[in-house]
mmCIF file of C-alpha atoms in Angstrom:
data_model
loop_
_atom_site.group_PDB
_atom_site.id
_atom_site.type_symbol
_atom_site.label_atom_id
_atom_site.label_comp_id
_atom_site.label_asym_id
_atom_site.label_seq_id
_atom_site.Cartn_x
_atom_site.Cartn_y
_atom_site.Cartn_z
ATOM 1 C CA MET A 1 -17.980 34.865 27.600
ATOM 2 C CA HIS A 2 -16.223 32.200 25.518
ATOM 3 C CA GLN A 3 -13.605 29.911 27.024
ATOM 4 C CA LEU A 4 -10.741 28.004 25.543
ATOM 5 C CA GLU A 5 -10.950 24.263 25.882
ATOM 6 C CA PHE A 6 -7.933 21.951 26.005
ATOM 7 C CA VAL A 7 -8.448 19.113 23.510
ATOM 8 C CA TRP A 8 -6.289 16.639 21.659
ATOM 9 C CA PHE A 9 -6.055 16.542 17.905
ATOM 10 C CA GLY A 10 -4.468 13.393 16.569
ATOM 11 C CA THR A 11 -4.111 11.136 13.657
ATOM 12 C CA ASP A 12 -5.575 7.696 13.208
ATOM 13 C CA LEU A 13 -4.167 5.174 15.648
ATOM 14 C CA PRO A 14 -5.260 1.564 16.176
ATOM 15 C CA CYS A 15 -6.663 2.466 19.621
ATOM 16 C CA ARG A 16 -8.386 5.670 18.353
ATOM 17 C CA PRO A 17 -9.965 5.373 14.911
ATOM 18 C CA SER A 18 -10.235 8.603 12.942
ATOM 19 C CA ARG A 19 -12.533 9.710 10.149
ATOM 20 C CA SER A 20 -9.906 11.869 8.476
ATOM 21 C CA THR A 21 -6.285 13.022 8.687
ATOM 22 C CA TYR A 22 -7.002 14.806 11.951
ATOM 23 C CA ASP A 23 -9.685 14.123 14.541
ATOM 24 C CA LEU A 24 -10.717 15.846 17.718
ATOM 25 C CA TYR A 25 -10.595 13.825 20.935
ATOM 26 C CA GLN A 26 -12.212 15.253 24.066
ATOM 27 C CA GLN A 27 -10.115 13.009 26.345
ATOM 28 C CA VAL A 28 -6.607 14.419 26.503
ATOM 29 C CA PRO A 29 -4.062 11.679 27.153
ATOM 30 C CA PHE A 30 -2.059 12.077 30.340
ATOM 31 C CA ILE A 31 1.613 12.571 29.696
ATOM 32 C CA PRO A 32 3.765 12.427 32.864
ATOM 33 C CA GLU A 33 5.726 15.580 33.490
ATOM 34 C CA ASP A 34 8.987 13.681 33.818
ATOM 35 C CA LYS A 35 8.591 12.691 30.162
ATOM 36 C CA THR A 36 8.397 16.287 28.950
ATOM 37 C CA ARG A 37 10.365 18.328 31.465
ATOM 38 C CA ASP A 38 13.100 20.283 29.692
ATOM 39 C CA LEU A 39 12.321 18.344 26.488
ATOM 40 C CA GLN A 40 14.610 15.615 27.728
ATOM 41 C CA PHE A 41 13.330 13.176 25.141
ATOM 42 C CA LEU A 42 15.088 15.248 22.452
ATOM 43 C CA ASP A 43 18.846 15.364 21.741
ATOM 44 C CA HIS A 44 20.200 18.647 23.019
ATOM 45 C CA SER A 45 23.763 18.157 21.750
ATOM 46 C CA GLN A 46 23.267 20.377 18.730
ATOM 47 C CA VAL A 47 22.292 24.049 19.079
ATOM 48 C CA GLU A 48 21.298 25.857 15.897
ATOM 49 C CA GLN A 49 19.641 29.280 16.042
ATOM 50 C CA SER A 50 16.128 29.104 14.676
ATOM 51 C CA GLN A 51 14.431 31.533 12.318
ATOM 52 C CA GLU A 52 11.911 32.265 15.097
ATOM 53 C CA LEU A 53 14.579 33.514 17.513
ATOM 54 C CA ALA A 54 14.341 37.232 16.565
ATOM 55 C CA LEU A 55 10.583 37.342 17.164
ATOM 56 C CA LEU A 56 10.848 35.144 20.249
ATOM 57 C CA GLU A 57 13.287 37.586 21.845
ATOM 58 C CA LYS A 58 10.701 40.414 21.402
ATOM 59 C CA LEU A 59 8.011 38.538 23.355
ATOM 60 C CA ASP A 60 7.457 38.640 27.100
ATOM 61 C CA GLN A 61 9.036 35.277 27.788
ATOM 62 C CA SER A 62 7.722 35.190 31.332
ATOM 63 C CA LEU A 63 4.351 34.342 29.757
ATOM 64 C CA LEU A 64 5.754 31.258 27.933
ATOM 65 C CA PRO A 65 6.723 27.854 29.286
ATOM 66 C CA LYS A 66 10.470 27.251 29.209
ATOM 67 C CA GLU A 67 10.015 24.201 27.001
ATOM 68 C CA LEU A 68 8.247 26.283 24.342
ATOM 69 C CA ILE A 69 11.124 28.845 24.470
ATOM 70 C CA MET A 70 13.656 26.022 24.167
ATOM 71 C CA ILE A 71 12.177 24.462 21.081
ATOM 72 C CA LEU A 72 11.302 27.721 19.346
ATOM 73 C CA SER A 73 14.867 29.010 19.738
ATOM 74 C CA ASN A 74 16.666 25.831 18.541
ATOM 75 C CA ALA A 75 16.156 24.558 14.946
ATOM 76 C CA SER A 76 17.955 21.366 15.822
ATOM 77 C CA LEU A 77 15.294 20.457 18.368
ATOM 78 C CA GLN A 78 12.531 21.414 15.971
ATOM 79 C CA ARG A 79 13.758 18.964 13.352
ATOM 80 C CA GLN A 80 13.525 16.136 15.871
ATOM 81 C CA VAL A 81 9.767 16.480 16.210
ATOM 82 C CA PRO A 82 8.292 13.919 13.833
ATOM 83 C CA SER A 83 5.239 14.788 11.682
ATOM 84 C CA CYS A 84 3.342 12.546 9.322
ATOM 85 C CA THR A 85 1.578 15.567 7.853
ATOM 86 C CA ALA A 86 4.587 17.850 7.220
ATOM 87 C CA CYS A 87 3.956 20.109 10.222
ATOM 88 C CA TYR A 88 6.559 22.732 11.020
ATOM 89 C CA PHE A 89 7.331 25.433 13.569
ATOM 90 C CA ASP A 90 6.334 28.910 12.457
ATOM 91 C CA LEU A 91 6.209 31.552 15.158
ATOM 92 C CA GLU A 92 3.902 34.461 14.368
ATOM 93 C CA GLU A 93 3.171 37.787 16.144
ATOM 94 C CA PRO A 94 0.767 37.279 19.083
ATOM 95 C CA PHE A 95 -2.733 38.582 18.673
ATOM 96 C CA VAL A 96 -5.655 39.287 20.953
ATOM 97 C CA VAL A 97 -8.980 37.459 20.637
ATOM 98 C CA LYS A 98 -11.392 39.821 22.367
ATOM 99 C CA ALA A 99 -14.162 37.231 22.683
ATOM 100 C CA LEU A 100 -11.799 35.026 24.705
ATOM 101 C CA GLN A 101 -9.949 37.896 26.483
ATOM 102 C CA THR A 102 -6.793 36.062 25.513
ATOM 103 C CA THR A 103 -3.612 36.682 23.620
ATOM 104 C CA LEU A 104 -2.783 33.749 21.327
ATOM 105 C CA LEU A 105 0.605 32.863 19.872
ATOM 106 C CA LEU A 106 0.748 30.710 16.743
ATOM 107 C CA PHE A 107 3.842 28.511 16.836
ATOM 108 C CA TYR A 108 3.199 25.332 14.806
ATOM 109 C CA ARG A 109 1.124 24.451 11.717
ATOM 110 C CA ASP A 110 0.608 21.708 9.195
ATOM 111 C CA GLN A 111 1.641 22.297 5.580
ATOM 112 C CA GLN A 112 -1.917 23.113 4.396
ATOM 113 C CA ASP A 113 -2.963 25.150 7.445
ATOM 114 C CA CYS A 114 -5.667 22.630 8.237
ATOM 115 C CA LEU A 115 -4.531 22.575 11.840
ATOM 116 C CA LEU A 116 -2.699 25.365 13.675
ATOM 117 C CA TRP A 117 -1.244 25.154 17.145
ATOM 118 C CA TYR A 118 -1.505 28.198 19.477
ATOM 119 C CA TYR A 119 -0.348 28.964 22.985
ATOM 120 C CA ALA A 120 -2.699 31.039 25.142
ATOM 121 C CA MET A 121 -0.346 33.623 26.670
ATOM 122 C CA ASP A 122 -2.805 35.167 29.107
ATOM 123 C CA GLY A 123 -6.505 35.583 29.788
ATOM 124 C CA PRO A 124 -9.029 33.958 32.084
ATOM 125 C CA LYS A 125 -8.047 30.384 31.129
ATOM 126 C CA LYS A 126 -4.499 29.548 30.036
#
């Protein structure tokens, strides 16, 4: 059986040289939970319904982290996420990957679909 692996894709940084726009790093940097909890590093003063909200409301939200729900439902929060490669939020219908026994949810992509971000909603390894 295949398994999902958590890895870090990033861009060239002085401490991590890269061969191209994106590179795969096996070591995932540790980010303290207090830095990401409730997306507190973003300004929550503006609430603007996102285009993804209609699809998001159809999903079983108990399978999603609250931070993912927060950012997918608020276009104002989405605009605060910087991207040097014109990445954007784009929620798609979830789909099952039988080889992984997992349902994946596409939620973020770069402008050329070179790199796509998915959330594993279920399966043997979230």
